[in-house]
mmCIF file of C-alpha atoms in Angstrom:
data_model
loop_
_atom_site.group_PDB
_atom_site.id
_atom_site.type_symbol
_atom_site.label_atom_id
_atom_site.label_comp_id
_atom_site.label_asym_id
_atom_site.label_seq_id
_atom_site.Cartn_x
_atom_site.Cartn_y
_atom_site.Cartn_z
ATOM 1 C CA MET A 62 -0.870 2.533 -5.352
ATOM 2 C CA GLY A 63 0.332 5.272 -7.657
ATOM 3 C CA VAL A 64 1.413 8.870 -8.121
ATOM 4 C CA ASN A 65 0.699 11.393 -10.871
ATOM 5 C CA GLU A 66 2.664 14.213 -12.479
ATOM 6 C CA PHE A 67 1.220 16.744 -10.005
ATOM 7 C CA GLY A 68 2.714 14.909 -7.029
ATOM 8 C CA VAL A 69 -0.520 13.400 -5.739
ATOM 9 C CA ALA A 70 0.042 9.899 -4.348
ATOM 10 C CA ILE A 71 -2.675 7.379 -3.473
ATOM 11 C CA GLY A 72 -2.454 4.003 -1.786
ATOM 12 C CA ASN A 73 -5.382 1.701 -1.078
ATOM 13 C CA GLU A 74 -5.975 -1.233 1.231
ATOM 14 C CA ALA A 75 -8.698 -3.857 1.306
ATOM 15 C CA ILE A 76 -10.986 -3.483 4.296
ATOM 16 C CA PHE A 77 -13.677 -5.910 5.322
ATOM 17 C CA THR A 78 -17.011 -4.420 6.326
ATOM 18 C CA SER A 79 -20.404 -5.734 7.281
ATOM 19 C CA ARG A 80 -21.573 -4.259 3.992
ATOM 20 C CA ARG A 81 -19.902 -6.672 1.592
ATOM 21 C CA ALA A 82 -18.582 -5.594 -1.796
ATOM 22 C CA PRO A 83 -20.831 -6.919 -4.592
ATOM 23 C CA PHE A 84 -20.038 -10.343 -6.014
ATOM 24 C CA VAL A 85 -20.258 -9.174 -9.590
ATOM 25 C CA THR A 86 -18.409 -9.682 -12.846
ATOM 26 C CA ARG A 87 -16.005 -7.084 -14.193
ATOM 27 C CA ASN A 88 -18.464 -5.838 -16.813
ATOM 28 C CA ALA A 89 -21.217 -5.034 -14.331
ATOM 29 C CA GLY A 90 -20.320 -1.335 -14.078
ATOM 30 C CA VAL A 91 -18.754 -1.299 -10.607
ATOM 31 C CA LEU A 92 -15.122 -0.447 -9.912
ATOM 32 C CA LEU A 93 -12.302 -2.118 -8.057
ATOM 33 C CA GLY A 94 -10.372 0.037 -5.619
ATOM 34 C CA MET A 95 -7.407 -0.170 -8.012
ATOM 35 C CA ASP A 96 -9.617 1.189 -10.801
ATOM 36 C CA ILE A 97 -10.626 4.082 -8.567
ATOM 37 C CA VAL A 98 -6.996 4.868 -7.692
ATOM 38 C CA ARG A 99 -6.064 5.035 -11.388
ATOM 39 C CA LEU A 100 -9.103 7.069 -12.428
ATOM 40 C CA THR A 101 -8.536 9.546 -9.596
ATOM 41 C CA LEU A 102 -4.840 10.017 -10.357
ATOM 42 C CA GLU A 103 -5.671 10.674 -14.009
ATOM 43 C CA ARG A 104 -7.934 13.570 -12.992
ATOM 44 C CA CYS A 105 -6.700 15.255 -9.784
ATOM 45 C CA ARG A 106 -4.133 18.001 -9.171
ATOM 46 C CA SER A 107 -4.192 17.975 -5.360
ATOM 47 C CA ALA A 108 -4.991 15.629 -2.506
ATOM 48 C CA LYS A 109 -8.214 17.512 -1.702
ATOM 49 C CA GLU A 110 -9.363 17.321 -5.305
ATOM 50 C CA GLY A 111 -8.423 13.640 -5.237
ATOM 51 C CA VAL A 112 -10.774 13.081 -2.297
ATOM 52 C CA GLU A 113 -13.589 14.807 -4.173
ATOM 53 C CA ILE A 114 -13.079 12.766 -7.352
ATOM 54 C CA LEU A 115 -12.520 9.463 -5.565
ATOM 55 C CA THR A 116 -15.619 9.742 -3.403
ATOM 56 C CA ARG A 117 -17.699 10.853 -6.380
ATOM 57 C CA LEU A 118 -16.620 7.704 -8.237
ATOM 58 C CA HIS A 119 -17.725 5.612 -5.257
ATOM 59 C CA GLU A 120 -21.126 7.287 -5.109
ATOM 60 C CA GLU A 121 -21.752 7.036 -8.845
ATOM 61 C CA TYR A 122 -20.355 3.596 -9.719
ATOM 62 C CA ASP A 123 -20.057 1.689 -6.411
ATOM 63 C CA GLN A 124 -17.201 -0.731 -5.757
ATOM 64 C CA GLY A 125 -17.003 -4.463 -6.237
ATOM 65 C CA GLY A 126 -15.753 -7.199 -8.497
ATOM 66 C CA ASN A 127 -13.127 -9.831 -7.868
ATOM 67 C CA GLY A 128 -9.827 -8.327 -6.724
ATOM 68 C CA HIS A 129 -7.823 -11.534 -7.096
ATOM 69 C CA VAL A 130 -6.352 -13.269 -10.148
ATOM 70 C CA PHE A 131 -6.742 -16.875 -9.007
ATOM 71 C CA GLU A 132 -9.269 -16.821 -6.167
ATOM 72 C CA LYS A 133 -12.482 -15.064 -5.206
ATOM 73 C CA PHE A 134 -11.611 -11.994 -3.147
ATOM 74 C CA PHE A 135 -14.183 -9.255 -2.608
ATOM 75 C CA TYR A 136 -13.625 -6.250 -0.370
ATOM 76 C CA ASN A 137 -14.207 -2.557 0.251
ATOM 77 C CA ASN A 138 -11.398 -0.014 0.327
ATOM 78 C CA ALA A 139 -9.493 2.440 2.484
ATOM 79 C CA TYR A 140 -7.317 5.089 0.817
ATOM 80 C CA LEU A 141 -4.420 7.301 1.857
ATOM 81 C CA ILE A 142 -4.191 10.373 -0.409
ATOM 82 C CA ALA A 143 -1.347 12.870 -0.085
ATOM 83 C CA ASP A 144 0.384 15.765 -1.794
ATOM 84 C CA LYS A 145 3.202 18.011 -0.551
ATOM 85 C CA ASP A 146 0.806 20.064 1.593
ATOM 86 C CA ASN A 147 -1.972 17.769 2.816
ATOM 87 C CA ALA A 148 -2.930 14.164 3.405
ATOM 88 C CA TRP A 149 -6.335 12.510 3.736
ATOM 89 C CA ILE A 150 -7.653 9.107 4.750
ATOM 90 C CA VAL A 151 -10.865 7.863 3.116
ATOM 91 C CA GLU A 152 -12.675 4.699 4.221
ATOM 92 C CA THR A 153 -15.569 3.180 2.318
ATOM 93 C CA ALA A 154 -18.393 0.670 2.501
ATOM 94 C CA GLY A 155 -20.158 0.265 -0.811
ATOM 95 C CA ARG A 156 -21.155 3.741 -2.013
ATOM 96 C CA ASP A 157 -20.804 5.227 1.462
ATOM 97 C CA TRP A 158 -17.598 6.825 2.687
ATOM 98 C CA VAL A 159 -16.027 8.951 5.416
ATOM 99 C CA ALA A 160 -12.879 11.064 5.211
ATOM 100 C CA ARG A 161 -10.584 12.991 7.522
ATOM 101 C CA THR A 162 -7.336 14.869 7.206
ATOM 102 C CA VAL A 163 -4.059 13.617 8.632
ATOM 103 C CA SER A 164 -3.525 16.230 11.310
ATOM 104 C CA SER A 165 -1.196 14.420 13.716
ATOM 105 C CA GLY A 166 1.899 14.637 11.515
ATOM 106 C CA CYS A 167 1.899 10.937 10.634
ATOM 107 C CA ASP A 168 -0.687 8.248 9.982
ATOM 108 C CA SER A 169 -1.125 4.938 8.186
ATOM 109 C CA ILE A 170 -3.776 2.574 6.884
ATOM 110 C CA SER A 171 -4.104 -1.192 6.834
ATOM 111 C CA ASN A 172 -6.816 -3.832 6.411
ATOM 112 C CA CYS A 173 -9.295 -2.285 8.833
ATOM 113 C CA ALA A 174 -11.593 0.712 9.127
ATOM 114 C CA ARG A 175 -10.359 3.147 11.783
ATOM 115 C CA ILE A 176 -12.320 6.371 11.288
ATOM 116 C CA GLY A 177 -14.858 6.505 14.093
ATOM 117 C CA THR A 178 -16.722 9.708 14.907
ATOM 118 C CA ASP A 179 -13.744 11.865 13.930
ATOM 119 C CA TRP A 180 -14.654 12.066 10.235
ATOM 120 C CA GLU A 181 -14.746 15.514 8.624
ATOM 121 C CA LEU A 182 -16.529 14.631 5.376
ATOM 122 C CA CYS A 183 -18.961 11.841 4.541
ATOM 123 C CA SER A 184 -21.343 10.562 1.881
ATOM 124 C CA PRO A 185 -24.860 12.091 1.706
ATOM 125 C CA SER A 186 -26.604 9.012 3.110
ATOM 126 C CA LEU A 187 -24.340 8.952 6.176
ATOM 127 C CA ARG A 188 -24.815 12.673 6.680
ATOM 128 C CA GLN A 189 -28.495 12.004 7.344
ATOM 129 C CA MET A 190 -27.624 9.748 10.269
ATOM 130 C CA HIS A 191 -26.464 10.811 13.711
ATOM 131 C CA PRO A 192 -23.829 13.579 13.487
ATOM 132 C CA LYS A 193 -21.549 11.417 15.644
ATOM 133 C CA PHE A 194 -21.989 8.293 13.502
ATOM 134 C CA ASP A 195 -19.142 5.851 14.283
ATOM 135 C CA PHE A 196 -18.091 4.462 10.937
ATOM 136 C CA ALA A 197 -15.509 1.928 12.155
ATOM 137 C CA ALA A 198 -17.680 0.524 14.937
ATOM 138 C CA SER A 199 -20.664 0.222 12.627
ATOM 139 C CA CYS A 200 -18.971 -1.120 9.504
ATOM 140 C CA ASN A 201 -16.019 -3.377 10.406
ATOM 141 C CA ASP A 202 -16.662 -7.065 9.896
ATOM 142 C CA ARG A 203 -15.149 -8.088 13.220
ATOM 143 C CA LEU A 204 -14.410 -11.710 12.343
ATOM 144 C CA VAL A 205 -12.706 -11.152 8.977
ATOM 145 C CA THR A 206 -10.943 -8.012 10.196
ATOM 146 C CA HIS A 207 -9.585 -9.935 13.195
ATOM 147 C CA PHE A 208 -8.017 -12.643 11.057
ATOM 148 C CA ALA A 209 -6.700 -10.080 8.547
ATOM 149 C CA ARG A 210 -4.721 -8.576 11.475
ATOM 150 C CA GLY A 211 -5.046 -5.099 10.027
ATOM 151 C CA PHE A 212 -5.280 -3.420 13.443
ATOM 152 C CA GLU A 213 -1.965 -4.936 14.529
ATOM 153 C CA ARG A 214 -0.142 -3.937 11.333
ATOM 154 C CA GLN A 215 -1.591 -0.430 11.446
ATOM 155 C CA CYS A 216 -0.542 -0.007 15.074
ATOM 156 C CA ARG A 217 2.948 -1.219 14.190
ATOM 157 C CA SER A 218 3.369 1.182 11.251
ATOM 158 C CA GLN A 219 1.855 4.047 13.226
ATOM 159 C CA GLY A 220 4.180 3.310 16.127
ATOM 160 C CA LEU A 221 7.283 3.268 13.940
ATOM 161 C CA LEU A 222 6.271 6.537 12.297
ATOM 162 C CA SER A 223 5.606 8.131 15.694
ATOM 163 C CA GLU A 224 9.023 7.039 16.954
ATOM 164 C CA SER A 225 10.596 8.822 13.978
ATOM 165 C CA ARG A 226 8.383 11.921 14.223
ATOM 166 C CA GLY A 227 10.329 14.925 13.014
ATOM 167 C CA THR A 228 13.057 12.791 11.449
ATOM 168 C CA VAL A 229 11.068 10.654 8.996
ATOM 169 C CA ASP A 230 12.970 10.290 5.740
ATOM 170 C CA VAL A 231 13.060 7.887 2.810
ATOM 171 C CA ALA A 232 15.514 5.580 4.554
ATOM 172 C CA SER A 233 13.307 5.194 7.630
ATOM 173 C CA VAL A 234 10.194 4.547 5.524
ATOM 174 C CA THR A 235 11.894 1.895 3.392
ATOM 175 C CA LYS A 236 13.022 0.243 6.622
ATOM 176 C CA LEU A 237 9.450 0.403 7.923
ATOM 177 C CA LEU A 238 8.127 -1.331 4.799
ATOM 178 C CA ALA A 239 10.606 -4.181 5.385
ATOM 179 C CA ASP A 240 9.597 -4.594 9.033
ATOM 180 C CA HIS A 241 9.139 -8.067 10.548
ATOM 181 C CA GLN A 242 9.591 -7.276 14.218
ATOM 182 C CA SER A 243 5.878 -7.248 14.996
ATOM 183 C CA ALA A 244 5.779 -10.991 14.321
ATOM 184 C CA VAL A 245 8.052 -12.084 17.154
ATOM 185 C CA GLY A 246 9.080 -8.939 19.008
ATOM 186 C CA VAL A 247 12.736 -9.231 17.960
ATOM 187 C CA SER A 248 14.713 -8.414 14.854
ATOM 188 C CA ASP A 249 15.905 -11.922 13.903
ATOM 189 C CA TRP A 250 12.775 -12.839 11.965
ATOM 190 C CA SER A 251 12.695 -16.068 10.008
ATOM 191 C CA PRO A 252 9.979 -17.950 8.108
ATOM 192 C CA SER A 253 9.799 -20.581 10.850
ATOM 193 C CA SER A 254 9.137 -17.970 13.559
ATOM 194 C CA GLY A 255 7.163 -15.546 11.433
ATOM 195 C CA PHE A 256 4.769 -17.819 9.597
ATOM 196 C CA GLY A 257 1.539 -18.081 11.526
ATOM 197 C CA LEU A 258 -2.045 -18.565 10.476
ATOM 198 C CA SER A 259 -2.360 -14.822 9.825
ATOM 199 C CA SER A 260 0.108 -12.066 9.051
ATOM 200 C CA LEU A 261 1.302 -9.553 11.619
ATOM 201 C CA ASP A 262 4.154 -8.247 9.503
ATOM 202 C CA ILE A 263 4.251 -5.046 7.475
ATOM 203 C CA CYS A 264 6.522 -6.910 5.035
ATOM 204 C CA MET A 265 4.021 -9.666 4.345
ATOM 205 C CA HIS A 266 5.026 -13.197 3.383
ATOM 206 C CA ALA A 267 2.498 -15.825 2.385
ATOM 207 C CA GLY A 268 2.223 -18.903 4.549
ATOM 208 C CA PRO A 269 -0.059 -21.866 5.125
ATOM 209 C CA GLY A 270 -3.616 -21.189 3.944
ATOM 210 C CA PRO A 271 -6.432 -20.601 3.948
ATOM 211 C CA ILE A 272 -5.945 -17.335 5.880
ATOM 212 C CA ARG A 273 -2.365 -16.323 5.160
ATOM 213 C CA THR A 274 -2.371 -16.221 1.364
ATOM 214 C CA SER A 275 -1.295 -12.599 0.797
ATOM 215 C CA ARG A 276 2.211 -11.193 0.429
ATOM 216 C CA THR A 277 3.933 -7.952 -0.513
ATOM 217 C CA THR A 278 4.427 -7.958 -4.288
ATOM 218 C CA GLY A 279 5.829 -4.429 -4.717
ATOM 219 C CA SER A 280 6.625 -1.302 -2.691
ATOM 220 C CA MET A 281 6.703 2.438 -3.377
ATOM 221 C CA VAL A 282 7.741 5.513 -1.391
ATOM 222 C CA VAL A 283 7.053 9.036 -2.670
ATOM 223 C CA HIS A 284 9.302 11.715 -1.189
ATOM 224 C CA MET A 285 7.454 15.023 -1.553
ATOM 225 C CA ARG A 286 9.193 18.369 -1.310
ATOM 226 C CA GLN A 287 8.123 21.907 -2.105
ATOM 227 C CA ASP A 288 10.348 21.875 -5.201
ATOM 228 C CA GLY A 289 9.320 18.451 -6.527
ATOM 229 C CA PHE A 290 9.176 14.795 -5.627
ATOM 230 C CA THR A 291 11.067 11.543 -6.075
ATOM 231 C CA ILE A 292 9.418 8.153 -6.511
ATOM 232 C CA TRP A 293 11.214 5.185 -4.954
ATOM 233 C CA VAL A 294 10.096 1.758 -6.197
ATOM 234 C CA THR A 295 11.305 -1.811 -5.770
ATOM 235 C CA GLY A 296 9.732 -3.351 -8.865
ATOM 236 C CA THR A 297 10.063 -6.594 -6.920
ATOM 237 C CA GLY A 298 8.344 -8.351 -4.037
ATOM 238 C CA ALA A 299 9.613 -8.813 -0.469
ATOM 239 C CA PRO A 300 11.010 -5.360 0.445
ATOM 240 C CA CYS A 301 13.122 -7.022 3.150
ATOM 241 C CA ILE A 302 15.458 -8.254 0.388
ATOM 242 C CA SER A 303 14.720 -5.613 -2.278
ATOM 243 C CA LEU A 304 16.412 -2.423 -3.453
ATOM 244 C CA PHE A 305 14.434 0.815 -3.794
ATOM 245 C CA LYS A 306 15.253 2.646 -7.047
ATOM 246 C CA PRO A 307 14.560 6.368 -7.683
ATOM 247 C CA LEU A 308 12.373 7.612 -10.546
ATOM 248 C CA TRP A 309 11.386 11.081 -11.723
ATOM 249 C CA PHE A 310 8.554 12.006 -14.073
ATOM 250 C CA ASP A 311 10.707 14.396 -16.106
ATOM 251 C CA CYS A 312 13.131 11.559 -16.861
ATOM 252 C CA LEU A 313 10.562 8.953 -17.851
ATOM 253 C CA PRO A 314 10.065 10.161 -21.465
ATOM 254 C CA GLN A 315 13.784 9.612 -22.096
ATOM 255 C CA MET A 316 13.900 6.239 -20.308
ATOM 256 C CA ASP A 317 12.842 2.798 -21.382
ATOM 257 C CA LEU A 318 12.174 1.109 -18.061
ATOM 258 C CA ARG A 319 12.053 -2.246 -19.779
ATOM 259 C CA VAL A 320 15.832 -2.065 -20.072
ATOM 260 C CA VAL A 321 15.901 -2.392 -16.266
ATOM 261 C CA THR A 322 12.736 -4.336 -15.509
ATOM 262 C CA GLY A 323 12.415 -6.478 -18.596
ATOM 263 C CA PRO A 324 8.882 -7.386 -19.685
ATOM 264 C CA LEU A 325 6.003 -6.874 -17.282
ATOM 265 C CA ALA A 326 5.530 -9.781 -14.908
ATOM 266 C CA THR A 327 2.569 -12.016 -15.673
ATOM 267 C CA ASN A 328 1.260 -15.193 -14.053
ATOM 268 C CA ASN A 329 3.888 -17.217 -15.913
ATOM 269 C CA PHE A 330 7.596 -17.314 -15.104
ATOM 270 C CA ASN A 331 9.768 -15.236 -17.426
ATOM 271 C CA ALA A 332 13.539 -15.218 -16.856
ATOM 272 C CA ALA A 333 13.763 -11.842 -18.656
ATOM 273 C CA SER A 334 11.500 -10.177 -16.055
ATOM 274 C CA LEU A 335 13.153 -8.418 -13.104
ATOM 275 C CA TRP A 336 10.226 -9.363 -10.871
ATOM 276 C CA TRP A 337 10.514 -13.057 -11.698
ATOM 277 C CA ARG A 338 14.311 -13.095 -11.380
ATOM 278 C CA HIS A 339 13.958 -11.564 -7.937
ATOM 279 C CA GLU A 340 11.233 -14.086 -7.143
ATOM 280 C CA GLN A 341 13.743 -16.876 -7.777
ATOM 281 C CA LEU A 342 16.091 -15.235 -5.274
ATOM 282 C CA TYR A 343 13.275 -14.739 -2.771
ATOM 283 C CA ARG A 344 12.196 -18.379 -2.838
ATOM 284 C CA ALA A 345 15.772 -19.567 -2.479
ATOM 285 C CA VAL A 346 16.357 -17.221 0.483
ATOM 286 C CA LEU A 347 13.244 -18.493 2.263
ATOM 287 C CA LEU A 348 14.811 -21.957 2.514
ATOM 288 C CA ASP A 349 17.435 -20.562 4.918
ATOM 289 C CA TYR A 350 16.354 -16.975 5.462
ATOM 290 C CA GLU A 351 18.808 -15.768 8.105
ATOM 291 C CA HIS A 352 21.975 -17.172 6.531
ATOM 292 C CA ARG A 353 21.166 -16.649 2.856
ATOM 293 C CA ARG A 354 19.948 -13.092 3.371
ATOM 294 C CA ALA A 355 23.169 -12.360 5.281
ATOM 295 C CA THR A 356 25.261 -13.214 2.200
ATOM 296 C CA PHE A 357 24.053 -10.137 0.298
ATOM 297 C CA VAL A 358 22.152 -7.779 2.614
ATOM 298 C CA THR A 359 25.273 -5.731 3.486
ATOM 299 C CA ASP A 360 25.936 -5.126 -0.207
ATOM 300 C CA ARG A 361 22.244 -4.298 -0.680
ATOM 301 C CA ASP A 362 22.356 -1.771 2.165
ATOM 302 C CA THR A 363 25.533 -0.197 0.768
ATOM 303 C CA ALA A 364 23.950 0.154 -2.672
ATOM 304 C CA GLN A 365 20.776 1.584 -1.116
ATOM 305 C CA ALA A 366 22.723 4.186 0.844
ATOM 306 C CA HIS A 367 24.564 5.139 -2.350
ATOM 307 C CA PHE A 368 21.248 5.583 -4.174
ATOM 308 C CA PHE A 369 20.006 7.862 -1.375
ATOM 309 C CA GLU A 370 23.201 9.924 -1.563
ATOM 310 C CA VAL A 371 23.158 10.255 -5.353
ATOM 311 C CA GLU A 372 19.455 11.174 -5.382
ATOM 312 C CA GLU A 373 20.000 13.920 -2.810
ATOM 313 C CA LYS A 374 22.799 15.432 -4.875
ATOM 314 C CA ALA A 375 20.754 15.199 -8.085
ATOM 315 C CA ARG A 376 17.826 17.320 -6.836
#
């Protein structure tokens, strides 16, 4: 995920299609979805231009390579691309892709292809097929997609956004990203009740393998307005116990973020890194989630509300 100085934000999700991403090494000329996000943000000035650049990269270079540090993890990508005026969803399978605008006022993506026959743009090879080609029905790998539980998480995020239609703000979106209720149907989530073989939660926590090995390692919200935008980031994992901090592009040249974050987190523990210090807290909280989280979450919420208030006054 990322955002550029023109206020174009892109997020991507792994999707699992019947057309598998190539099992290739990093120097084989193909691109990871994260590569494509970065390359697109470096070049686009609007969401529509982002769609054009992103899909061109897919057609020219294809996607593939290992998307995991420690394991073998190969996938295709779905993207959500937005600016202050428009938003698009792009779903891909190899070099092929389909895209549609977000016209319903709110939408979300997860680990599944959802664009059926309602696509508005598509790759040249798909254009030669039936004009009502159903991308999701034709491309989803049903078995892997089922265990990834992307449909359930997407329905949950879409439902929460729809409930807040007309009143969506940064506070409601940060709350959405910390959501666990889909796991058990109630708000008192805990590792013992929430850890299953696969993850239903928007705020993902790793559990027993081999299926549930993924977790949320960082979160970002971009609040777009006609007069500018604010970037809210955690810089830490587990948004359910994290604090979202505001950033602005015009302040970054005068800021040294390392004063706040410390050195970038790597695979090895570093007590000077914000991410690793928070990781220590996270692992301690998991041992008694309900009670240990309760010791600081009120203070966290108070600080978060103060950040929201100060940011609004600083615009």
